[in-house]
Each structure stands twice: as C-alpha cells, then as structure tokens.
XYZ file of C-alpha atoms in Angstrom:
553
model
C 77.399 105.059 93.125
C 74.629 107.361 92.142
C 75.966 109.704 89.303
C 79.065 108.096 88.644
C 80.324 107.790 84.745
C 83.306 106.000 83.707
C 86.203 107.936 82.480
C 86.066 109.164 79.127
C 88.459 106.447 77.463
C 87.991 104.747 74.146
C 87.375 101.440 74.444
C 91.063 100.329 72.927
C 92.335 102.706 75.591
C 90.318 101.255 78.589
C 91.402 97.668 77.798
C 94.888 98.822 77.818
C 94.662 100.420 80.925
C 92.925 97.243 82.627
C 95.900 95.277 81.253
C 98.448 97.806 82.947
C 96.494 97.536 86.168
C 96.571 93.512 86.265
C 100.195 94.189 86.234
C 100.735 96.171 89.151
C 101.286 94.705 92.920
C 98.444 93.630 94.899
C 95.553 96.581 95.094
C 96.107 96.943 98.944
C 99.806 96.778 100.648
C 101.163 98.017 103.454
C 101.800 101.616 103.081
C 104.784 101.270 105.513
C 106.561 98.799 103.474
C 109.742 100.006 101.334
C 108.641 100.426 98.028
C 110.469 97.750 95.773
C 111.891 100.607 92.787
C 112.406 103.661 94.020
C 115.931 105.239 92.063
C 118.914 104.067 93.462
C 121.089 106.010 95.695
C 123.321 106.832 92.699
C 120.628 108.383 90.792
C 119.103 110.673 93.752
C 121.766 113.862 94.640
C 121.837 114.891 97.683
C 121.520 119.124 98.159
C 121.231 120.968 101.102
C 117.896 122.040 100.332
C 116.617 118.689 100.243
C 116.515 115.263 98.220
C 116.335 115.812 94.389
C 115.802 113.357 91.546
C 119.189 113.188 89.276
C 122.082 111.558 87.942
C 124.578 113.077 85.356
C 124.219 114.938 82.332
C 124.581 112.560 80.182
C 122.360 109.814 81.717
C 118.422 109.452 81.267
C 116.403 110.887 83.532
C 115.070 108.570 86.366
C 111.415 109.565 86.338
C 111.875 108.750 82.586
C 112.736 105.230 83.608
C 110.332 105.152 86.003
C 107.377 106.218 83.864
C 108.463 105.182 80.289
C 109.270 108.804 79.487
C 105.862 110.001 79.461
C 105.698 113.450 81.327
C 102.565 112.444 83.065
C 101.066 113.528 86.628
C 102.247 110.623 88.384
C 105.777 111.399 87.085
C 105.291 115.378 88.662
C 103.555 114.103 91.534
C 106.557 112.290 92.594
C 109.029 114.744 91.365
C 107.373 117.269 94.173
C 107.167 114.734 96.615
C 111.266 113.525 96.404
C 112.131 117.374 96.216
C 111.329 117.574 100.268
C 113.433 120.035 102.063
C 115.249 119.011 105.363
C 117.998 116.936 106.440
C 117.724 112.733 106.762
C 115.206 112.641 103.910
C 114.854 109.134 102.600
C 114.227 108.049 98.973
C 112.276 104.559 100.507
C 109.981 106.388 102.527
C 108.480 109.536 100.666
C 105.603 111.282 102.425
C 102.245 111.579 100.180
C 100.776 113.985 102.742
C 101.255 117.124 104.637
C 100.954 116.828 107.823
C 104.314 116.302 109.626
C 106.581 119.272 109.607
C 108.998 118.967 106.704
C 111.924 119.684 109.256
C 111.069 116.252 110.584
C 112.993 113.418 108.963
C 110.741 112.293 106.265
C 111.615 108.539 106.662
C 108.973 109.207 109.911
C 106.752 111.156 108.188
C 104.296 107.921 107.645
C 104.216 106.483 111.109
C 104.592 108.163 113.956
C 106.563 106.976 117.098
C 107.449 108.404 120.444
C 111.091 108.782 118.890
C 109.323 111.954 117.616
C 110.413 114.984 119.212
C 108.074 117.540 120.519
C 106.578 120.377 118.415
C 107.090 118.203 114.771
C 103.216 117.177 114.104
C 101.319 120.075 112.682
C 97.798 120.612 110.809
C 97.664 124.097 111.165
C 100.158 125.198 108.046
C 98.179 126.403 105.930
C 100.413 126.518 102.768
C 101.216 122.823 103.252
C 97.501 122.266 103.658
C 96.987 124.659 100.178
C 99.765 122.782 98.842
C 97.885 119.290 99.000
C 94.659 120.665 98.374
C 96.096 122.007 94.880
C 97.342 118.994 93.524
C 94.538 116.738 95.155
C 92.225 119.122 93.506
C 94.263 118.510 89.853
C 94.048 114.866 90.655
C 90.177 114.570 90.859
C 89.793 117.285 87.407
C 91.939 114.649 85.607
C 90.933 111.586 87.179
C 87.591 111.745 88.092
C 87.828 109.264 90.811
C 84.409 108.113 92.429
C 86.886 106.913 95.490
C 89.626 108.703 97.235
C 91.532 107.434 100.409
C 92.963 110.354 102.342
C 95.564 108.494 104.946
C 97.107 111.265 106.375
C 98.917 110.594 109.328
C 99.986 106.888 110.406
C 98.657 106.684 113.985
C 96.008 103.950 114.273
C 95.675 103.079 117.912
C 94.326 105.707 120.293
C 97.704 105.232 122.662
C 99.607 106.199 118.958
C 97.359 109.211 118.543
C 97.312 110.644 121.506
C 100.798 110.295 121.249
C 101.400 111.885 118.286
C 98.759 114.693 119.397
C 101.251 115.352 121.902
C 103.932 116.707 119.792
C 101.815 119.037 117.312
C 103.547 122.509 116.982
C 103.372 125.792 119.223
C 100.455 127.106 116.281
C 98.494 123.545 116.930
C 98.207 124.320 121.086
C 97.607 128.012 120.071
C 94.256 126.706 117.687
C 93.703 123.814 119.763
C 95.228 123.897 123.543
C 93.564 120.843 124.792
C 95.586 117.619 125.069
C 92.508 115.708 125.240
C 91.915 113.415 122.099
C 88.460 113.976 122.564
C 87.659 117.111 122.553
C 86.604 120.442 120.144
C 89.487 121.881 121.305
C 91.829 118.881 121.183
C 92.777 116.643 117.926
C 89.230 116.085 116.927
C 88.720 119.511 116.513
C 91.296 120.196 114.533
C 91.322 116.599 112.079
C 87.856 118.291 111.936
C 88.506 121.285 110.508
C 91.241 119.805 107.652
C 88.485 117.101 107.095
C 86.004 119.292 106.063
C 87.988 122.156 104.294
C 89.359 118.957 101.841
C 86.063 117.640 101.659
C 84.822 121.083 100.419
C 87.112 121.974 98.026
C 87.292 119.137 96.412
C 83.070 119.173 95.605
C 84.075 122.565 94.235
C 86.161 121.596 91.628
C 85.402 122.475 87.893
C 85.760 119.464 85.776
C 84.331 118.446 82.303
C 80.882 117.501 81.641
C 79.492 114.116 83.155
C 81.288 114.418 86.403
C 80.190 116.333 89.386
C 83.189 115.509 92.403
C 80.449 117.157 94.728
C 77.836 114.290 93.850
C 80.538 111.408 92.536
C 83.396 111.562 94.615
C 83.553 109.435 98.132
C 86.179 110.467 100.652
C 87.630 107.959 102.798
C 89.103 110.008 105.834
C 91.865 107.588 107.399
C 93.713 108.466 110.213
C 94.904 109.773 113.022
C 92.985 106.803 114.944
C 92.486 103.714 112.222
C 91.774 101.355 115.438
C 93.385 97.928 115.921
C 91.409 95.268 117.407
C 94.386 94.093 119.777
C 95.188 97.322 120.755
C 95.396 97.228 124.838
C 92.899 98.558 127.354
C 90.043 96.515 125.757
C 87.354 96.830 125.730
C 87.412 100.334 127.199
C 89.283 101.785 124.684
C 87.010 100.932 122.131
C 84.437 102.645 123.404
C 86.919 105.826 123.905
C 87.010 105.198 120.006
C 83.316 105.202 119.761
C 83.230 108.532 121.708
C 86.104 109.874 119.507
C 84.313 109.322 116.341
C 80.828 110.302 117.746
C 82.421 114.082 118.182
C 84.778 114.131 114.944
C 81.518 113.456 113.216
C 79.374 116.115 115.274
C 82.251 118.380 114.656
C 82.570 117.748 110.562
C 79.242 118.705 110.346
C 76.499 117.994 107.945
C 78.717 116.395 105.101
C 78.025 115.097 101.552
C 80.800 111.786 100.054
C 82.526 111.671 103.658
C 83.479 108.656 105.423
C 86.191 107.442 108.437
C 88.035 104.611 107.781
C 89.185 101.870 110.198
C 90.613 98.923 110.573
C 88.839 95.525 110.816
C 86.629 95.213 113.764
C 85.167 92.112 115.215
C 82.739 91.419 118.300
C 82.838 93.485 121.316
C 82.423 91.338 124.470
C 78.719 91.760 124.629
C 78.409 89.822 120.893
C 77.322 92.734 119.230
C 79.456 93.606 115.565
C 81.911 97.080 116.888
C 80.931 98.223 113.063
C 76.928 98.057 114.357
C 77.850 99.698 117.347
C 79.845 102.394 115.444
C 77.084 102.957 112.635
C 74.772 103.452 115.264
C 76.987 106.389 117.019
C 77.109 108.407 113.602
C 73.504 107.847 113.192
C 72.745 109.094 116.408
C 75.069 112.566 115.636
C 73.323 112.352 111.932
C 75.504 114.192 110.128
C 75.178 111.675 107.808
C 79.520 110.399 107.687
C 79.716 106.421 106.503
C 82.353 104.274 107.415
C 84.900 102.318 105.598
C 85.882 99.344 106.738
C 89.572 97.900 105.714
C 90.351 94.466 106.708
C 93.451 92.843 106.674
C 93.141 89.281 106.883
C 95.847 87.485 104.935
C 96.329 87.335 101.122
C 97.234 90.513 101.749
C 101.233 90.044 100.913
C 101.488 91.433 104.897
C 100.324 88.630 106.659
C 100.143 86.032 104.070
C 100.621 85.946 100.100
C 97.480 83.452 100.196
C 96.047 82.976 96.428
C 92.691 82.272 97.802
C 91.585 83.798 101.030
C 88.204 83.703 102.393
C 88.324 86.528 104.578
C 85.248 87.633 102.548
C 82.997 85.168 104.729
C 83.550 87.084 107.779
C 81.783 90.382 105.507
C 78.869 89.797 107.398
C 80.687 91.584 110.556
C 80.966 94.730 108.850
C 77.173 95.526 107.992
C 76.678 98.960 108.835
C 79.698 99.816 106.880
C 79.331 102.082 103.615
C 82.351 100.407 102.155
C 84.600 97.837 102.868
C 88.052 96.948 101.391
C 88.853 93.215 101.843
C 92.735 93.010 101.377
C 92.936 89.305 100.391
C 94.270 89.443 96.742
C 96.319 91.180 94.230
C 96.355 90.558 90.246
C 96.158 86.909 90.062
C 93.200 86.380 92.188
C 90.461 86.878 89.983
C 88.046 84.167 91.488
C 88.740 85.736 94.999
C 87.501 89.144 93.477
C 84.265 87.438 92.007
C 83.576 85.972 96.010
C 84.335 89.110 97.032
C 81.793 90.680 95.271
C 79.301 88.220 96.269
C 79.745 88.531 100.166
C 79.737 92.379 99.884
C 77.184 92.548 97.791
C 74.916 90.370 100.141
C 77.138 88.960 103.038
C 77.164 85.517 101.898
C 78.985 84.013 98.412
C 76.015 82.407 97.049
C 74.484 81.447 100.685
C 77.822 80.775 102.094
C 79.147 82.803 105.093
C 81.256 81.582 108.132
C 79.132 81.201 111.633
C 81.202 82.626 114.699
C 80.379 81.881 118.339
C 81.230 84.706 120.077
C 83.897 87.432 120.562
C 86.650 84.317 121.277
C 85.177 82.331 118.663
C 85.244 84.921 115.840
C 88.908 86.055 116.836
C 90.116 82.478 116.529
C 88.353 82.304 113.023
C 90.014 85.417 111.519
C 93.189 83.853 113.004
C 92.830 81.018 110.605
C 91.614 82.635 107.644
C 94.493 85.050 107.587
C 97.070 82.029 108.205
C 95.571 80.726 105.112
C 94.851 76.965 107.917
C 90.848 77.652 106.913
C 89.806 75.902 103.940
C 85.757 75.242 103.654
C 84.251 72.609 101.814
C 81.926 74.699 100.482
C 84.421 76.750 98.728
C 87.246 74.247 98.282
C 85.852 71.726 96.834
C 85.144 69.987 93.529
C 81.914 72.117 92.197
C 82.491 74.674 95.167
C 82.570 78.164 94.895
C 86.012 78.775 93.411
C 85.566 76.118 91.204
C 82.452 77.272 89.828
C 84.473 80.766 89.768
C 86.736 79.604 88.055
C 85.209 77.960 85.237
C 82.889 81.211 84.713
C 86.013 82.996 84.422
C 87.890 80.957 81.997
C 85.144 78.044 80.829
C 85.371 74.429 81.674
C 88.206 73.015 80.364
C 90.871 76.166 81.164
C 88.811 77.106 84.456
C 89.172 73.634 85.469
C 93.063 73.245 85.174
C 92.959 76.407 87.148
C 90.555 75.464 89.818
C 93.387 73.129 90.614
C 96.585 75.133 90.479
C 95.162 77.726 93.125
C 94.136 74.458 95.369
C 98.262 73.722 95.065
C 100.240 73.128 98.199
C 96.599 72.287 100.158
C 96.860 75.702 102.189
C 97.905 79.303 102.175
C 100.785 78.695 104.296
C 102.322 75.993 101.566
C 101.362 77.291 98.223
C 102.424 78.416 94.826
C 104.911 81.683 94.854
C 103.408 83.895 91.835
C 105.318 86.921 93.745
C 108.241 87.883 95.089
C 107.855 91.030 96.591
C 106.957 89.799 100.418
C 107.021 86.384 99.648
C 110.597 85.482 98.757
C 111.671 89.456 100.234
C 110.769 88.395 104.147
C 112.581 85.362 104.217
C 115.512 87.316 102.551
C 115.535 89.291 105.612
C 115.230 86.610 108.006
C 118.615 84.954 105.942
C 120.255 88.571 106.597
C 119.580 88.416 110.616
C 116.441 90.725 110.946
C 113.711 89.283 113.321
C 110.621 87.886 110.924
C 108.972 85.463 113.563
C 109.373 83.583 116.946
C 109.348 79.757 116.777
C 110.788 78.722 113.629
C 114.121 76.612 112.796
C 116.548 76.634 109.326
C 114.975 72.862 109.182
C 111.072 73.834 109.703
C 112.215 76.457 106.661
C 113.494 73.955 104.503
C 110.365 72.246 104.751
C 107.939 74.664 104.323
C 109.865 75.988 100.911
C 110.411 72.298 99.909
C 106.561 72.415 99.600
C 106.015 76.045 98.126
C 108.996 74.690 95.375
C 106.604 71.648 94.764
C 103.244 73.836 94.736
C 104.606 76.510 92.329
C 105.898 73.659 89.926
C 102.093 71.873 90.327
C 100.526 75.090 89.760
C 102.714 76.307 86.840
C 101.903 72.897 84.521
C 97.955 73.551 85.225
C 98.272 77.062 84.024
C 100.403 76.328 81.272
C 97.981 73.342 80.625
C 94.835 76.267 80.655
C 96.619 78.644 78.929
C 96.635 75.802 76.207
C 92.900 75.570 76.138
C 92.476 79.021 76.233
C 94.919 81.532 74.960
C 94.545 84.536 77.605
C 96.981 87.478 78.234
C 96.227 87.359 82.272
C 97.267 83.805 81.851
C 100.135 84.129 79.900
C 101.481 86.245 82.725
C 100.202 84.550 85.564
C 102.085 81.044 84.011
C 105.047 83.959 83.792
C 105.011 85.096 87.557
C 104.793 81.488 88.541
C 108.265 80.394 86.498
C 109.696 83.773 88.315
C 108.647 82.234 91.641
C 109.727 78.642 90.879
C 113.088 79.802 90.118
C 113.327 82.368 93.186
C 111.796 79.436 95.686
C 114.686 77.025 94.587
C 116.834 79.620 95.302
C 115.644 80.305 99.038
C 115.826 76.484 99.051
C 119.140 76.381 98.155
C 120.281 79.134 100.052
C 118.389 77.095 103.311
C 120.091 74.162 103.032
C 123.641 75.848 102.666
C 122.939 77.460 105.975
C 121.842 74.236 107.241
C 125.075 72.680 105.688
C 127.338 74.696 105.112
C 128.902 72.489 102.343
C 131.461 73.575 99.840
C 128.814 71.645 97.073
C 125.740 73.266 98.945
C 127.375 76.607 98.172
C 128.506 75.791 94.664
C 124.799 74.910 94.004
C 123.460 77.669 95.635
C 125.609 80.451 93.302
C 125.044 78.324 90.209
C 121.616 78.672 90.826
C 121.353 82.258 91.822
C 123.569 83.040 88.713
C 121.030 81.450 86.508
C 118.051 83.369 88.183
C 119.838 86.772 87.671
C 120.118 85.638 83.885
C 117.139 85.036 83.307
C 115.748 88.036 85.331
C 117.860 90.267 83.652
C 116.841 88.951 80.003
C 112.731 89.951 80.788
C 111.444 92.786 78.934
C 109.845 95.373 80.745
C 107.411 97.737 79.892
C 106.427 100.833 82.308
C 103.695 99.760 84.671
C 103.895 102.374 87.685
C 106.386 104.066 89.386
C 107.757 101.311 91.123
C 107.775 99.328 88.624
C 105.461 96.604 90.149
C 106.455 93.371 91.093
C 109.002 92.780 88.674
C 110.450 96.014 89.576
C 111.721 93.945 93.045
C 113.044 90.987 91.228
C 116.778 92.256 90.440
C 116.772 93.909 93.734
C 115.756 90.815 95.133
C 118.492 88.530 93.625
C 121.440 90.799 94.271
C 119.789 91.232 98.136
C 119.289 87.397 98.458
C 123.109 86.911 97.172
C 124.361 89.029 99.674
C 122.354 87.306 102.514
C 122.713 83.756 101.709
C 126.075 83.248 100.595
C 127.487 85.942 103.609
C 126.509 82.596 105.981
C-alpha cells in the first residue's frame, strides 16, 4: 500500500510480537461463534446497570488474567465493552459496535433475527456513534493499522437486511422514512452517512510522524448486506445487490481508503464472475469505493479445520476485487499462506489455478475444496507446490518431514487435529444433543475419528522428526498442538465408542482417559496471548464440557 510504514518496533520487539501472533486462533473465525475464554460467570457481577467485570476483593482482577496484567488498550477496550447497560447482557456475546440499541439484549446485538422487536436497530445516536468514533480514532493513533474491518451490523442477505431495516428506531424513520433498502431515503442512505462520517474522521486523526491514516489506512465497510451466494430469489436478488451497492456508493461520495466487503461470490448464470459485474457498477458511479472480497471456503475452523486448503485456486473469480481475505488457515498453515500469496498476487500459484465450467460447475468445485475432498496433483504431490513450500520454508530435510505430516489422513475431512477449538468443540456438542449435521451415525463417527487419531499420531512423529533437523519455535509448538489434539481425539474416540457400547469397561476407559487429558492440560504453562486466551484458552473448558457430555450417555 502506497505510504504505508511498519510500526515503529525494535526489531527484538517485532519478533516477539510475530511469535505472540502465531499463537493466537486462526486469523479469520466466525464472529458469531462463542469466544472460547471469556471470565466465568463467577468472575462477572451482575448490577442493575449492566454487566461488570469482577470477582471479590481479594481475588485478581480478571482482565489481569486475561491480559497478563498489563493495563493495555485491549484490556480497556473490553472493560467498556462488558460494562453494557441493559438487562439479558451476555458475557459470550459482547457487541464491538454501536449500532443496536443498548436496551436490546446484547447476546443479539451481532446478528440480527426477526425475534427482534420493532424500534431496537438504530444509526442515528449520535453519542453511540461519537462513542465508537473516539476509541476507533485512539485505535488507529496507537496502531497505525494500514487495514481496518468495520462489521457493524450482522445482516448479510438482503431478506436479513431489509429485515433488520425494519425495526430501526422512531429517530431512524424520522431521518430516513423509506422502508425501501434501496433508496437515499431508506438504509442506504443512512449506512451512507455513518460510512462516510467514520471514514472522515478517521483520515483526520493526528498521529506521529511516518503515518498519514488519510493516505495509509483502508476501510473495509462490512455490513448491513455481506451477500451469500445461496441466499434465495437468485439470481434476481443479486442484481437487487448490485443496485444496492451502485447507490450506497453514489451516496458515500467521492471517497479516499473506502471499500464494501462481501462474501464470496461465484458465477452468475450468464458465466460472467458477480465480483466483475460488481467492479464494473462502482466504476460506472466512480466514486472510486473498492471491494473486499471474504471467502469462506473451508480451513476456516467453520466449515472445515483443513491444514491445507486450496481455496486460493478459485482467486481468479474475484479479479476486480481490491482485496480479498481467503479464510483457509490459521497459525500452522504457513505453506497455505505462501500459495496464498501467489494466487492473489497473480491468480495462479506458480501457473496453477482451478478451471470451472460454468455457474454449476464452479459451485460444485468450491463444494469440494471447502470439504477438504479436492486434492490436485499439482499441489499434492511429491515436488508440488506445498512441497516445494514447504522445503523453502523449513529446507530439505525438515520441510520434507513436513511436506508429509500436512498430507496425513489423505484429505481435509480425515486429518491431523492441531486444534481444538471447532474441531474437537462441534462434536462435543453433537455428544451433548445439539444438531451439528444430517446424515451421520455414532458408527460413521467412530470411523472418521479412528482416522483423525491415526493422522494426528502420523503427523506428530514427522514434526517431531523436523523439529529434529531443524530446531524452530513455530515447530516446537506446532509438534505441541498436535500432542494436545492426539490426546483430545482419543478422547472423542473413547467417548464414541461408550455411546456406541455403553460398557461398564468402555466407560472406565473413557474417564481414565479424560482424567489423564485434564492432567496434562492443567500442567501447560501459559503465557498471555489475547484476551481469549487463544486456543489453549478452550482446552480446560473443553475437557470439563466433553466430561459432562460423554459420560451423561
């Protein structure tokens, strides 16, 4: 990006922070998913004015624990945002904007639903909207981010929107009476307005020498209307999108670092890329907006916890895109980044991209890359592209052993468990009851972990085996996560085949083994990594929650 300067960090202090990063969940999640560490119920009081962090006098501090006592922003940010007046407030579902009304129960405040009464949404408070544009506004002087994602309110499909449109406050239909989505008097008009007032005070902000947020800074404006390819009332309402977006732009106006994001598109029924057809609406209004494209396609720890995804090779779909997030990879898929790169950087990873055949053809391909069922030769195999990733990662002899613990399990559906948050926490709600999937059976379960137990062990002796070769710090941890996952898959195993039996010696085996995993979990040293702790901040949790589950059957 043209003008952008790295943080001013000593080079001791920037490898530290790239080490803390590595240690952190995967870079994209769900934002609707329960955070795995947020403080327990018997460290949050409960006041009439609202939820507030505490526990007793003589007890640390939770933020303390949370942040490894440093008194840092993230530590006041979420202070603020737990200290949210009204009634029903949740501590696993904390709003990080402003734009439901804070009477609203806050455990809704990131999706929206027609459970939500009338006259909750508003955008026209304007100390909530000077609120947010405060501490925003300290975030970029002390950051200096080149990239910020504004997601404000979760309602993705135009049916959601409109929807949620419906129910803005008596001062929204006084500054905006039309119900139309469409419209400079409906919800375009006024996402425009908040758009562009956050867009220019944030280019105004005073910061140190070597950063200008006016020229540096890229804002990703997300939502209401994210689009979802399956959404019903294709292909029409895709072009209702198209028409949406065309205005919101027109109405933004002439705007420096400011770009919509959306969801993954694919081919409309004509053949033509939606992301073409898009680009070429802004162009037309020439306001000059960009678009951000994020694509969930498995490796994502949503749809799959893949350890190498190609959704990359379907890049080419995007062009016409400013940006584009592929969420197919956390902090142990360093060869995936280094594809990445090359199929954003050009569209193909060193001429390799996947062909689709149509609108049909291209739907079923995604399908299969986000199952983790699509493996090409040209990437898979020996001297492909993740082995020659690989070994310019870690050299020959390391990059090799590695090369063959991510090919462990022979696809995404089957292989190695390096986390548990998602991975081992789904099928401890599907052992509690909840609906997780249609079609499965206890004894198509036992299989599929039988494998993913044999994949994490095959996996763990290559990186232990590379780590050997080369001593490494990501590797070191990486051969950690995988023991983690070993231990938690023979525990879903066991817990599997005591629902399947029911035996008194299937249930003896099943608490010896959980008993040893909550040893062993509870003997790691921690060190403060974010606010919720990471991945290994869902580990305990997880153990106590897959004890419950398992041995209640």
């Amino acid at each position: 990006m043209k003008g952008w300067r790295r943080s001013h960090r000593t080079d001791k202090e920037q490898v530290a922070a790239e080490h803390r990063v590595r240690h952190e969940r995967p870079l994209m999640t769900s934002n609707t998913s329960a955070p795995a560490l947020w403080p327990t119920p018997k460290e949050l009081l409960w006041q009439p004015g609202g939820l507030q962090i505490g526990a007793s006098p003589a007890s640390p501090h939770p933020l303390a624990r949370l942040t490894g006592g440093t008194d840092s922003y993230a530590a006041e940010a979420l202070s603020r945002r737990l200290a949210v007046p009204g009634s029903g407030a949740r501590a696993d579902a904390v709003p990080v904007v402003l734009s439901v009304d804070p009477a609203l129960d806050v455990g809704s405040a990131l999706r929206i639903d027609r459970r939500v009464e009338a006259d909750r949404l508003t955008v026209s408070r304007e100390e909530m909207q000077e609120a947010k544009l405060a501490e925003l506004s300290q975030f970029v002087a002390e950051v200096q981010p080149a990239f910020m994602y504004v997601h404000d309110i979760d309602a993705g499909t135009f049916a959601d929107s409109r929807h949620a449109w419906g129910v803005r406050c008596a001062e929204c239909r006084r500054r905006w009476p039309s119900d139309e989505m469409t419209s400079p008097d409906g919800q375009a008009g006024a996402v425009a307005a908040w758009f562009r007032k956050l867009r220019q005070r944030l280019s105004a902000v005073s910061v140190a020498e070597g950063y200008c947020p006016g020229d540096d800074l890229v804002c990703v404006f997300t939502s209401p209307v994210y689009t979802h390819r399956h959404e019903g009332g294709q292909p029409e309402v895709w072009e209702q999108e198209v028409a949406y977006f065309r205005l919101l732009s027109s109405l933004v106006g002439p705007l420096r670092g400011g770009q919509f994001g959306l969801r993954e598109q694919l081919l409309h029924p004509g053949g033509e890329a939606r992301i073409a057809q898009l680009r070429r609406a802004l162009d037309e209004v020439g306001n000059g907006h960009g678009l951000h494209v994020f694509s969930f396609g498995g490796g994502d720890n949503y749809q799959t916890d893949d350890l190498v995804n190609v959704l990359g090779a379907l890049a080419h779909l995007y062009r016409g895109a400013e940006s584009v997030s592929l969420c197919n990879g956390g902090v142990h898929e360093e060869p995936v980044q280094l594809m990445n790169a090359d199929f954003l950087w050009s569209g193909a990873a060193q001429g390799y991209a996947e062909e689709v055949a149509g609108p049909e053809g291209a739907e079923t391909l995604f399908g299969a890359i986000a199952h983790g069922h699509r493996r090409p030769p040209t990437v898979f195999e020996e001297g492909g592209i993740l082995h020659r990733a690989c070994r310019r990662l870690w050299g020959d002899s390391a990059g090799g052993q590695l090369y063959r613990a991510y090919l462990s399990g022979g696809d995404g559906r089957h292989g190695p468990v390096s986390r548990v948050w998602w991975a081992v926490t789904r099928d401890v709600r599907r052992l509690k009851g909840d609906p997780v999937e249609h079609g499965w059976t206890w004894e198509d379960l036992d299989g599929r972990w039988t494998r993913r137990l044999a994949a994490t062990e095959e996996a763990l002796r290559h990186v232990r085996a590379a780590n050997k070769a080369r001593e490494d710090p990501d590797l070191r941890w990486l051969a950690h996560c995988l023991e983690v996952g070993r231990r938690f898959a023979e525990a879903v195993v066991a817990a599997i085949r005591y629902r399947l039996a029911g035996s008194a010696d299937t249930r003896c085996r099943l608490t010896r083994i959980l008993d040893e995993l909550e040893a062993y979990v509870a003997a790691q040293k921690r060190q403060p990594v974010d606010l919720l702790g990471g991945d290994p901040g869902c580990w305990a949790e997880t153990v106590a929650l897959l004890r419950a589950a398992a041995l209640s059957g």
